Each structure stands twice: as structure tokens, then as C-alpha cells.
XYZ file of N, CA and C in Angstrom:
753
model
N 18.616 1.428 -47.523
C 18.516 2.492 -46.531
C 19.824 2.574 -45.748
N 20.405 3.776 -45.725
C 21.674 3.998 -45.038
C 21.448 4.818 -43.765
N 22.384 4.745 -42.815
C 22.258 5.588 -41.618
C 22.106 7.065 -41.955
N 22.803 7.514 -43.025
C 22.700 8.917 -43.426
C 21.281 9.285 -43.852
N 20.585 8.329 -44.478
C 19.198 8.584 -44.886
C 18.310 8.817 -43.668
N 18.516 8.012 -42.649
C 17.715 8.144 -41.423
C 18.052 9.445 -40.706
N 19.348 9.797 -40.653
C 19.748 11.043 -40.007
C 19.161 12.249 -40.728
N 19.121 12.188 -42.068
C 18.535 13.288 -42.837
C 17.041 13.395 -42.580
N 16.365 12.263 -42.480
C 14.929 12.252 -42.195
C 14.648 12.863 -40.824
N 15.418 12.460 -39.827
C 15.226 12.985 -38.479
C 15.482 14.485 -38.426
N 16.444 14.946 -39.208
C 16.760 16.375 -39.232
C 15.591 17.198 -39.757
N 14.845 16.639 -40.717
C 13.700 17.376 -41.278
C 12.547 17.456 -40.296
N 12.523 16.573 -39.285
C 11.421 16.529 -38.326
C 11.725 17.271 -37.026
N 12.953 17.744 -36.880
C 13.328 18.400 -35.630
C 12.559 19.685 -35.388
N 12.118 20.325 -36.472
C 11.399 21.591 -36.328
C 9.965 21.365 -35.874
N 9.323 20.329 -36.402
C 7.902 20.102 -36.127
C 7.646 19.129 -34.980
N 8.603 18.271 -34.639
C 8.420 17.270 -33.595
C 9.151 17.673 -32.322
N 8.489 17.476 -31.189
C 9.143 17.653 -29.903
C 10.164 16.531 -29.714
N 11.200 16.727 -28.881
C 12.220 15.690 -28.670
C 11.641 14.343 -28.270
N 10.609 14.345 -27.407
C 10.015 13.079 -26.970
C 9.344 12.365 -28.140
N 8.662 13.127 -29.003
C 8.010 12.521 -30.166
C 9.050 12.023 -31.163
N 10.133 12.773 -31.342
C 11.182 12.360 -32.271
C 11.823 11.052 -31.808
N 11.969 10.908 -30.492
C 12.514 9.665 -29.952
C 11.585 8.489 -30.245
N 10.270 8.713 -30.135
C 9.309 7.655 -30.422
C 9.343 7.263 -31.897
N 9.434 8.262 -32.770
C 9.502 7.999 -34.215
C 10.725 7.145 -34.528
N 11.855 7.505 -33.941
C 13.083 6.747 -34.197
C 12.965 5.320 -33.663
N 12.371 5.163 -32.496
C 12.208 3.831 -31.911
C 11.356 2.932 -32.802
N 10.251 3.486 -33.319
C 9.377 2.708 -34.208
C 10.111 2.340 -35.494
N 10.842 3.312 -36.063
C 11.592 3.059 -37.297
C 12.655 1.991 -37.086
N 13.355 2.089 -35.957
C 14.398 1.107 -35.657
C 13.808 -0.294 -35.486
N 12.651 -0.385 -34.818
C 11.997 -1.689 -34.627
C 11.562 -2.279 -35.958
N 11.051 -1.416 -36.844
C 10.602 -1.896 -38.152
C 11.779 -2.422 -38.973
N 12.896 -1.705 -38.949
C 14.075 -2.141 -39.700
C 14.681 -3.412 -39.099
N 14.605 -3.532 -37.788
C 15.104 -4.743 -37.127
C 14.293 -5.956 -37.567
N 12.960 -5.778 -37.629
C 12.095 -6.869 -38.080
C 12.354 -7.186 -39.545
N 12.590 -6.152 -40.352
C 12.865 -6.367 -41.778
C 14.177 -7.121 -41.973
N 15.176 -6.803 -41.155
C 16.465 -7.510 -41.248
C 16.310 -8.975 -40.864
N 15.472 -9.233 -39.841
C 15.220 -10.619 -39.423
C 14.568 -11.418 -40.536
N 13.714 -10.744 -41.315
C 12.993 -11.417 -42.392
C 13.769 -11.433 -43.702
N 14.958 -10.862 -43.703
C 15.767 -10.859 -44.911
C 15.353 -9.821 -45.933
N 14.548 -8.848 -45.532
C 14.101 -7.811 -46.467
C 15.144 -6.716 -46.641
N 15.975 -6.520 -45.626
C 17.111 -5.599 -45.722
C 18.330 -6.324 -45.178
N 19.515 -5.822 -45.554
C 20.751 -6.480 -45.135
C 20.999 -6.281 -43.643
N 20.735 -5.053 -43.152
C 20.971 -4.770 -41.735
C 20.039 -3.657 -41.273
N 19.975 -3.487 -39.978
C 19.198 -2.410 -39.382
C 20.047 -1.148 -39.378
N 19.813 -0.279 -40.362
C 20.633 0.924 -40.503
C 20.468 1.870 -39.318
N 19.341 1.776 -38.613
C 19.101 2.674 -37.490
C 20.092 2.437 -36.356
N 20.617 1.214 -36.271
C 21.556 0.899 -35.182
C 22.868 1.646 -35.337
N 23.153 2.139 -36.550
C 24.415 2.845 -36.797
C 24.233 4.359 -36.849
N 23.036 4.830 -36.521
C 22.783 6.277 -36.545
C 23.515 6.954 -35.393
N 24.199 8.047 -35.722
C 24.887 8.820 -34.687
C 23.913 9.810 -34.062
N 24.126 10.118 -32.807
C 23.282 11.084 -32.090
C 21.799 10.720 -32.164
N 21.505 9.530 -31.730
C 20.103 9.092 -31.710
C 19.268 10.061 -30.873
N 18.053 10.387 -31.340
C 17.217 11.352 -30.597
C 16.870 10.827 -29.210
N 16.931 11.711 -28.243
C 16.616 11.360 -26.870
C 15.712 12.435 -26.279
N 14.693 12.003 -25.572
C 13.832 12.955 -24.873
C 14.621 13.551 -23.719
N 14.475 14.838 -23.440
C 15.222 15.453 -22.339
C 14.799 14.889 -20.994
N 15.728 14.874 -20.074
C 15.414 14.415 -18.722
C 14.516 15.436 -18.030
N 13.728 14.965 -17.091
C 12.867 15.874 -16.344
C 11.490 15.978 -16.962
N 10.725 16.983 -16.525
C 9.334 17.086 -16.919
C 9.000 18.442 -17.523
N 9.980 19.080 -18.180
C 9.733 20.407 -18.751
C 8.607 20.372 -19.764
N 8.614 19.355 -20.614
C 7.601 19.289 -21.670
C 6.196 19.162 -21.067
N 6.049 18.338 -20.042
C 4.742 18.162 -19.421
C 4.292 19.432 -18.722
N 5.216 20.097 -18.025
C 4.869 21.310 -17.282
C 4.476 22.437 -18.226
N 5.165 22.520 -19.376
C 4.864 23.594 -20.324
C 3.581 23.321 -21.096
N 3.109 22.082 -21.077
C 1.910 21.711 -21.826
C 0.717 21.560 -20.883
N 0.490 22.579 -20.062
C -0.653 22.535 -19.153
C -1.048 23.958 -18.770
N -2.219 24.093 -18.157
C -2.743 25.401 -17.745
C -2.664 25.556 -16.243
N -2.751 26.814 -15.817
C -2.951 27.073 -14.394
C -4.457 27.056 -14.115
N -4.829 27.285 -12.890
C -6.244 27.170 -12.512
C -7.115 28.199 -13.230
N -6.608 29.416 -13.403
C -7.386 30.455 -14.070
C -7.624 30.124 -15.539
N -6.583 29.616 -16.204
C -6.721 29.232 -17.618
C -7.733 28.095 -17.770
N -7.635 27.113 -16.876
C -8.559 25.970 -16.948
C -9.998 26.421 -16.746
N -10.210 27.342 -15.798
C -11.562 27.844 -15.535
C -12.093 28.631 -16.727
N -11.229 29.434 -17.346
C -11.650 30.217 -18.510
C -12.022 29.308 -19.673
N -11.235 28.248 -19.864
C -11.532 27.312 -20.946
C -12.845 26.584 -20.695
N -13.056 26.115 -19.473
C -14.280 25.381 -19.159
C -15.518 26.257 -19.333
N -15.388 27.549 -19.032
C -16.527 28.460 -19.200
C -16.958 28.517 -20.659
N -15.975 28.509 -21.571
C -16.280 28.517 -23.005
C -16.808 27.156 -23.452
N -16.177 26.074 -22.980
C -16.582 24.725 -23.390
C -18.010 24.423 -22.968
N -18.421 24.941 -21.823
C -19.765 24.656 -21.322
C -20.850 25.364 -22.129
N -20.448 26.353 -22.917
C -21.402 27.035 -23.795
C -21.384 26.477 -25.211
N -20.557 25.463 -25.449
C -20.400 24.903 -26.792
C -21.364 23.756 -27.066
N -22.142 23.359 -26.065
C -23.076 22.257 -26.240
C -22.900 21.213 -25.157
N -23.916 20.359 -24.968
C -23.859 19.363 -23.882
C -22.672 18.410 -23.974
N -22.355 17.922 -25.195
C -21.253 16.961 -25.303
C -19.892 17.604 -25.057
N -19.537 18.719 -25.727
C -18.246 19.347 -25.418
C -18.124 19.743 -23.949
N -19.217 20.227 -23.377
C -19.186 20.629 -21.966
C -18.823 19.448 -21.075
N -19.473 18.311 -21.307
C -19.221 17.128 -20.491
C -17.850 16.524 -20.792
N -17.482 16.478 -22.062
C -16.218 15.853 -22.465
C -15.020 16.566 -21.832
N -14.960 17.876 -22.008
C -13.787 18.609 -21.534
C -13.787 18.762 -20.017
N -14.957 18.827 -19.417
C -15.016 18.865 -17.962
C -14.517 17.550 -17.370
N -14.936 16.436 -17.965
C -14.486 15.131 -17.492
C -12.997 14.954 -17.720
N -12.504 15.430 -18.860
C -11.076 15.303 -19.161
C -10.230 16.025 -18.120
N -10.618 17.242 -17.768
C -9.858 18.016 -16.787
C -10.041 17.489 -15.372
N -11.242 17.009 -15.077
C -11.536 16.520 -13.729
C -10.864 15.174 -13.453
N -10.909 14.290 -14.430
C -10.456 12.909 -14.217
C -9.005 12.663 -14.585
N -8.476 13.437 -15.549
C -7.133 13.162 -16.043
C -7.081 11.942 -16.946
N -8.214 11.494 -17.452
C -8.255 10.320 -18.327
C -7.542 10.600 -19.652
N -6.956 9.569 -20.216
C -6.360 9.672 -21.541
C -7.469 9.847 -22.579
N -7.144 10.473 -23.716
C -8.180 10.723 -24.726
C -8.741 9.412 -25.285
N -7.912 8.370 -25.370
C -8.402 7.078 -25.852
C -9.354 6.451 -24.838
N -9.137 6.752 -23.541
C -10.038 6.251 -22.499
C -11.359 7.007 -22.524
N -11.296 8.304 -22.774
C -12.522 9.093 -22.899
C -13.341 8.619 -24.098
N -12.659 8.341 -25.205
C -13.347 7.913 -26.423
C -13.935 6.511 -26.280
N -13.371 5.709 -25.386
C -13.860 4.346 -25.208
C -14.789 4.171 -24.020
N -15.096 5.256 -23.324
C -15.918 5.170 -22.112
C -17.372 4.844 -22.452
N -17.943 3.876 -21.715
C -19.343 3.483 -21.910
C -20.196 4.025 -20.765
N -21.468 4.235 -21.074
C -22.390 4.649 -20.019
C -22.496 3.583 -18.943
N -22.285 2.330 -19.318
C -22.346 1.240 -18.339
C -21.264 1.380 -17.278
N -20.208 2.148 -17.582
C -19.110 2.337 -16.640
C -19.199 3.669 -15.904
N -20.314 4.370 -16.075
C -20.516 5.658 -15.405
C -21.620 5.516 -14.362
N -21.321 5.845 -13.136
C -22.306 5.805 -12.055
C -22.639 7.244 -11.678
N -23.712 7.764 -12.269
C -24.076 9.154 -12.024
C -24.637 9.357 -10.626
N -25.166 8.308 -10.035
C -25.713 8.426 -8.683
C -24.589 8.590 -7.656
N -23.541 7.798 -7.810
C -22.408 7.889 -6.887
C -21.394 8.937 -7.325
N -21.489 9.356 -8.589
C -20.550 10.348 -9.096
C -19.171 9.775 -9.358
N -19.110 8.672 -10.110
C -17.821 8.048 -10.386
C -17.825 7.379 -11.761
N -16.638 7.128 -12.279
C -16.497 6.397 -13.540
C -15.501 5.258 -13.327
N -15.766 4.144 -13.991
C -14.850 3.011 -13.994
C -14.093 3.030 -15.313
N -12.797 3.226 -15.236
C -11.961 3.282 -16.441
C -11.315 1.917 -16.613
N -11.793 1.166 -17.601
C -11.268 -0.184 -17.790
C -10.968 -0.544 -19.241
N -11.178 0.407 -20.152
C -10.850 0.121 -21.546
C -10.569 1.434 -22.271
N -9.996 1.303 -23.476
C -9.704 2.463 -24.308
C -10.016 2.126 -25.761
N -10.270 3.156 -26.552
C -10.563 2.958 -27.964
C -9.278 2.657 -28.717
N -9.289 1.589 -29.494
C -8.138 1.240 -30.325
C -8.338 1.755 -31.741
N -9.465 1.406 -32.357
C -9.802 1.897 -33.698
C -11.274 2.261 -33.723
N -11.607 3.314 -34.480
C -12.988 3.762 -34.576
C -13.698 3.159 -35.772
N -14.711 3.888 -36.272
C -15.453 3.413 -37.429
C -16.685 2.625 -37.058
N -17.307 1.978 -38.048
C -18.556 1.251 -37.805
C -18.400 0.044 -36.895
N -17.214 -0.537 -36.859
C -16.944 -1.681 -35.987
C -15.751 -1.350 -35.095
N -15.937 -0.493 -34.108
C -14.811 -0.054 -33.272
C -14.211 -1.196 -32.459
N -12.929 -1.066 -32.197
C -12.216 -2.039 -31.378
C -11.722 -1.363 -30.108
N -11.781 -2.100 -29.011
C -11.372 -1.577 -27.721
C -10.359 -2.529 -27.086
N -9.488 -1.974 -26.281
C -8.493 -2.766 -25.574
C -8.475 -2.336 -24.107
N -7.881 -3.139 -23.236
C -7.729 -2.706 -21.841
C -6.902 -1.421 -21.762
N -7.022 -0.721 -20.669
C -6.277 0.514 -20.497
C -4.779 0.250 -20.461
N -4.014 1.305 -20.681
C -2.565 1.201 -20.581
C -2.211 0.772 -19.164
N -1.422 -0.263 -19.042
C -1.109 -0.805 -17.722
C -2.002 -1.958 -17.336
N -3.083 -2.172 -18.134
C -3.978 -3.325 -17.959
C -4.706 -3.341 -16.619
N -4.805 -2.173 -15.961
C -5.473 -2.143 -14.657
C -6.632 -1.157 -14.695
N -7.798 -1.616 -14.274
C -8.963 -0.737 -14.197
C -8.838 0.148 -12.966
N -9.488 1.311 -13.014
C -9.465 2.220 -11.869
C -10.797 2.961 -11.793
N -11.214 3.284 -10.588
C -12.443 4.037 -10.367
C -12.078 5.454 -9.948
N -12.722 6.426 -10.585
C -12.416 7.832 -10.338
C -13.668 8.537 -9.833
N -13.553 9.198 -8.684
C -14.642 10.013 -8.161
C -14.641 11.368 -8.866
N -15.836 11.865 -9.191
C -15.960 13.091 -9.966
C -16.538 14.229 -9.147
N -16.222 15.446 -9.579
C -16.794 16.632 -8.960
C -18.272 16.722 -9.321
N -19.049 17.355 -8.459
C -20.491 17.460 -8.691
C -20.809 18.206 -9.986
N -19.978 19.205 -10.335
C -20.206 19.944 -11.576
C -20.060 19.040 -12.795
N -19.072 18.163 -12.762
C -18.865 17.230 -13.869
C -20.034 16.260 -13.978
N -20.512 15.768 -12.853
C -21.654 14.848 -12.848
C -22.886 15.529 -13.448
N -23.113 16.786 -13.086
C -24.270 17.519 -13.619
C -24.173 17.672 -15.136
N -22.977 17.949 -15.641
C -22.790 18.097 -17.087
C -22.972 16.758 -17.804
N -22.522 15.676 -17.187
C -22.719 14.346 -17.773
C -24.206 13.993 -17.836
N -24.950 14.364 -16.812
C -26.395 14.108 -16.809
C -27.087 14.878 -17.935
N -26.709 16.152 -18.103
C -27.304 16.966 -19.163
C -26.941 16.411 -20.535
N -25.692 15.958 -20.673
C -25.258 15.375 -21.948
C -26.003 14.083 -22.252
N -26.195 13.255 -21.232
C -26.896 11.986 -21.455
C -28.344 12.232 -21.884
N -28.996 13.205 -21.288
C -30.375 13.523 -21.660
C -30.443 14.022 -23.097
N -29.483 14.871 -23.472
C -29.450 15.379 -24.849
C -29.150 14.265 -25.837
N -28.204 13.389 -25.480
C -27.850 12.275 -26.362
C -29.046 11.345 -26.572
N -29.839 11.140 -25.539
C -31.028 10.289 -25.654
C -32.015 10.873 -26.659
N -32.143 12.191 -26.672
C -33.038 12.846 -27.642
C -32.519 12.674 -29.062
N -31.200 12.779 -29.229
C -30.595 12.591 -30.546
C -30.828 11.166 -31.034
N -30.654 10.197 -30.145
C -30.874 8.798 -30.508
C -32.320 8.571 -30.946
N -33.252 9.152 -30.207
C -34.664 8.965 -30.535
C -35.015 9.653 -31.852
N -34.509 10.856 -32.044
C -34.835 11.619 -33.239
C -34.260 10.962 -34.493
N -33.102 10.325 -34.359
C -32.425 9.718 -35.514
C -32.231 8.209 -35.283
N -33.229 7.575 -34.718
C -33.085 6.172 -34.311
C -32.806 5.236 -35.477
N -33.172 5.609 -36.699
C -32.910 4.728 -37.844
C -31.453 4.799 -38.293
N -30.768 5.904 -37.949
C -29.375 6.088 -38.379
C -28.363 5.913 -37.247
N -28.811 6.100 -36.018
C -27.870 6.095 -34.900
C -27.334 4.687 -34.652
N -26.014 4.561 -34.639
C -25.357 3.284 -34.350
C -24.895 3.315 -32.893
N -25.690 2.741 -32.035
C -25.459 2.866 -30.600
C -24.455 1.828 -30.115
N -23.271 2.286 -29.761
C -22.228 1.416 -29.202
C -22.149 1.566 -27.682
N -23.131 2.277 -27.115
C -23.129 2.474 -25.672
C -22.104 3.478 -25.192
N -21.577 4.294 -26.108
C -20.508 5.220 -25.765
C -21.037 6.491 -25.104
N -20.283 6.988 -24.161
C -20.633 8.258 -23.536
C -20.457 9.393 -24.537
N -19.353 9.359 -25.272
C -19.070 10.400 -26.260
C -19.022 9.775 -27.651
N -19.858 10.274 -28.540
C -19.933 9.730 -29.888
C -20.116 10.869 -30.879
N -19.981 10.552 -32.161
C -20.115 11.566 -33.200
C -21.509 12.186 -33.164
N -21.586 13.496 -33.039
C -22.889 14.168 -33.036
C -23.408 14.341 -34.455
N -24.671 14.724 -34.583
C -25.285 14.825 -35.912
C -24.564 15.831 -36.785
N -24.132 16.963 -36.222
C -23.480 17.993 -37.028
C -22.162 17.513 -37.601
N -21.642 16.433 -37.086
C -20.355 15.916 -37.525
C -20.494 14.916 -38.663
N -21.720 14.591 -39.029
C -21.916 13.500 -39.989
C -22.854 13.910 -41.125
N -22.773 15.167 -41.559
C -23.639 15.644 -42.630
C -23.472 14.829 -43.911
N -22.240 14.435 -44.204
C -21.976 13.718 -45.446
C -22.094 12.205 -45.287
N -22.168 11.762 -44.062
C -22.275 10.316 -43.830
C -23.140 10.052 -42.611
N -24.463 10.151 -42.759
C -25.368 9.955 -41.621
C -25.188 8.619 -40.913
N -24.702 7.626 -41.646
C -24.568 6.300 -41.047
C -23.470 6.250 -39.982
N -22.672 7.319 -39.849
C -21.630 7.301 -38.828
C -22.093 7.945 -37.534
N -23.354 8.332 -37.473
C -23.891 8.897 -36.240
C -23.819 7.859 -35.115
N -23.179 8.226 -34.018
C -23.022 7.310 -32.899
C -21.688 6.597 -32.867
N -20.896 6.716 -33.952
C -19.576 6.092 -33.964
C -18.641 6.797 -32.974
N -17.543 6.171 -32.603
C -16.606 6.808 -31.666
C -16.072 8.132 -32.203
N -15.682 9.001 -31.300
C -15.097 10.279 -31.691
C -13.784 10.046 -32.435
N -13.472 10.903 -33.427
C -12.203 10.780 -34.148
C -11.053 11.310 -33.298
N -10.503 10.463 -32.476
C -9.520 10.894 -31.480
C -8.300 11.549 -32.118
N -7.857 11.044 -33.269
C -6.622 11.547 -33.869
C -6.687 13.022 -34.236
N -7.849 13.498 -34.701
C -7.944 14.908 -35.088
C -8.951 15.686 -34.249
N -9.272 15.142 -33.089
C -10.226 15.811 -32.209
C -9.675 17.155 -31.738
N -8.357 17.236 -31.554
C -7.759 18.481 -31.092
C -7.981 19.624 -32.052
N -7.756 19.383 -33.340
C -7.896 20.441 -34.332
C -9.355 20.825 -34.537
N -10.230 19.864 -34.528
C -11.619 20.120 -34.885
C -12.443 20.678 -33.730
N -12.179 20.269 -32.518
C -12.995 20.667 -31.378
C -12.223 21.515 -30.367
N -11.011 21.118 -30.098
C -10.253 21.703 -28.999
C -9.688 23.080 -29.333
N -9.013 23.185 -30.472
C -8.344 24.431 -30.846
C -9.307 25.616 -30.931
N -10.478 25.490 -31.581
C -11.407 26.631 -31.619
C -11.848 27.089 -30.233
N -12.014 26.160 -29.299
C -12.412 26.534 -27.943
C -11.280 27.252 -27.222
N -10.040 26.811 -27.453
C -8.876 27.482 -26.866
C -8.799 28.925 -27.359
N -9.025 29.092 -28.667
C -8.976 30.428 -29.260
C -10.058 31.324 -28.652
N -11.250 30.764 -28.511
C -12.357 31.547 -27.946
C -12.115 31.902 -26.484
N -11.464 31.012 -25.756
C -11.205 31.253 -24.333
C -10.003 32.162 -24.099
N -9.199 32.371 -25.151
C -8.014 33.229 -25.070
C -7.042 32.739 -23.996
N -6.780 31.432 -24.029
C -5.822 30.837 -23.100
C -4.647 30.279 -23.897
N -3.503 30.038 -23.265
C -2.341 29.505 -23.980
C -2.672 28.172 -24.656
N -2.202 27.952 -25.882
C -2.480 26.691 -26.565
C -1.734 25.522 -25.938
N -2.440 24.435 -25.745
C -1.840 23.181 -25.294
C -2.437 22.061 -26.142
N -1.890 20.866 -26.034
C -2.455 19.726 -26.746
C -3.611 19.144 -25.937
N -4.371 18.263 -26.570
C -5.463 17.607 -25.858
C -4.925 16.800 -24.682
N -3.755 16.209 -24.862
C -3.124 15.461 -23.766
C -2.737 16.393 -22.626
N -2.599 17.686 -22.945
C -2.255 18.657 -21.925
C -3.329 18.798 -20.854
N -4.573 18.401 -21.163
C -5.626 18.417 -20.150
C -5.287 17.429 -19.034
N -4.681 16.327 -19.401
C -4.246 15.321 -18.424
C -3.128 15.898 -17.561
N -2.174 16.598 -18.216
C -1.109 17.251 -17.465
C -1.677 18.298 -16.511
N -2.672 19.041 -17.006
C -3.278 20.090 -16.185
C -3.952 19.499 -14.958
N -4.675 18.408 -15.152
C -5.342 17.744 -14.034
C -4.328 17.370 -12.959
N -3.237 16.738 -13.359
C -2.229 16.307 -12.395
C -1.579 17.502 -11.703
N -1.268 18.533 -12.483
C -0.596 19.711 -11.929
C -1.464 20.423 -10.897
N -2.747 20.594 -11.207
C -3.640 21.285 -10.284
C -3.883 20.460 -9.021
N -3.948 19.145 -9.163
C -4.113 18.294 -7.981
C -2.905 18.388 -7.057
N -1.710 18.336 -7.651
C -0.493 18.429 -6.845
C -0.377 19.801 -6.196
N -0.782 20.846 -6.930
C -0.738 22.200 -6.374
C -1.705 22.353 -5.202
N -2.757 21.524 -5.201
C -3.742 21.558 -4.103
C -3.347 20.618 -2.969
N -2.092 20.133 -3.003
C -1.541 19.276 -1.945
C -2.201 17.899 -1.880
N -2.757 17.441 -2.999
C -3.246 16.066 -3.063
C -2.028 15.145 -3.090
N -1.961 14.106 -2.272
C -0.793 13.216 -2.250
C -0.475 12.645 -3.632
N 0.810 12.573 -3.929
C 1.232 12.113 -5.255
C 0.747 10.694 -5.548
N 0.628 9.860 -4.524
C 0.135 8.498 -4.722
C -1.311 8.511 -5.201
N -2.111 9.431 -4.669
C -3.512 9.558 -5.083
C -3.587 10.034 -6.528
N -2.741 11.003 -6.882
C -2.712 11.512 -8.257
C -2.279 10.404 -9.216
N -1.283 9.643 -8.812
C -0.796 8.527 -9.634
C -1.918 7.552 -9.954
N -2.667 7.161 -8.928
C -3.731 6.183 -9.125
C -4.881 6.766 -9.930
N -5.164 8.046 -9.772
C -6.244 8.680 -10.511
C -5.921 8.690 -12.012
N -4.662 8.950 -12.346
C -4.260 9.017 -13.751
C -3.934 7.648 -14.348
N -3.833 6.628 -13.505
C -3.556 5.292 -14.011
C -2.099 5.044 -14.324
N -1.202 5.753 -13.633
C 0.232 5.523 -13.815
C 0.678 4.310 -12.998
N 1.638 3.577 -13.534
C 2.142 2.413 -12.798
C 2.965 2.821 -11.596
N 3.649 3.953 -11.714
C 4.523 4.399 -10.625
C 4.544 5.907 -10.582
């Protein structure tokens, strides 16, 4: 592997990858080659000699462009709430809390206090499937988030519906205690996956994009819901320290 090979590879990804993502790809590739050189699998780390290494732009343009204003968020939620109890609760919680998608996928009912209207965020989904793995949240610090009454009401409706699904399919449902799990319509070809964690990697294409289209709002990524939460809070004059702690940022 030569530096020119890596530069050619990066050039092919410039069209489809944002600068921040391209920087991450290069960092992972460089780390892998460094480890390979240490183990004697390659002569040297060719990535270290790459010219014009990809760099994410300074500032927050990417985050600002990947979020909605209040009207867009309201229009999207109106559509999501008609899509069923789970989508209604999932997307409402995502916008209300600013939780990462891995944290939403790893959230347990044991960490949800519907009486007080709060959630304890202390873990995230690492891998899904029949034997899911969970890890502490990014930053290794748990946080408690107070929720809006509308979000609490949607979570209550979702929990009641989920209980009916569990009872109706109790022989197939694999209960991991998750707030959000694969619904029956998602497992026609594999009933045994009912109750497994949501497929976080392609959740945007399968669930999010159709709702965006129906709501007729600008397209954003699933992570953009987190950006939207922070942006709307700051626009409402919520102190930046409060927003930081709500989103689980170190600084």
C-alpha cells in the first residue's frame, strides 16, 4: 500500500462523505496501518506520508445545517405521532432529550420514570442481535433528563402497546427490557428477532426518511435530531451549561 493508493481512495469518497466523516475514515485507516506496521504485516504506515490529509472544517457549519427549526420539528412530530406508538415515542424522545441514537436503542424501561417524567441515560447499544451488548455512555457519565409532558404521554402509550405485543407473541418475544425494540412488522421473515434491539445502523433509511418525506421538511440525518434539540434549546435561551449536560457533552 502506497500513499498514492490512499490518496486515490480518499478522492473517490469526497463526493459521498462529509469532511468530518472523511477525517474519521482516514484516522481509522491510519491507526490500522500503524498497528499492521508494528506487527510486521506492512513495511511502514503509508498513511503518515499522505499529502493533504482530510480535515474537518473549523466551526459548526455541518451541525447547524443538519438540523430543523421549530416549525420543521413540529411538522415532523405531527407525522411521526401518526405512524404508530413506537415511532411516536421514539422520535419525540429523540427531539426532546437530545439522546444519541445508540443511547435510545439501549434505553431500558428500568431507566424510565414515567411518574416523575425523566429518563436515566447510563448505557448505549454496542451490538444488536439475539445477544445484544451494551456499554457505558460516551464520556462514561450517566445523566438524568427531565421530559416534556407530551413525551411522557407518548411513552406511556407506547409501553401499553408494547405490553400487548409481548402478550400476543409471548412465545416469540425476546424481552431484553428495552424501551424500543423490533416490532412485529419488522420481523416477518424472522419471528425470533421480535424484541431485539432496533437496527441502529439503517434505522434512518427504514424509518426516518419516509417520515421526513411525508412531513415535507428538509432532509437531515438521524443524528440531526440531536443537533435540533440543542439548537432549539439555545434559541429558547436555555443556558449552554444546561444544554451541555442534557446532551452528555464533556465540555
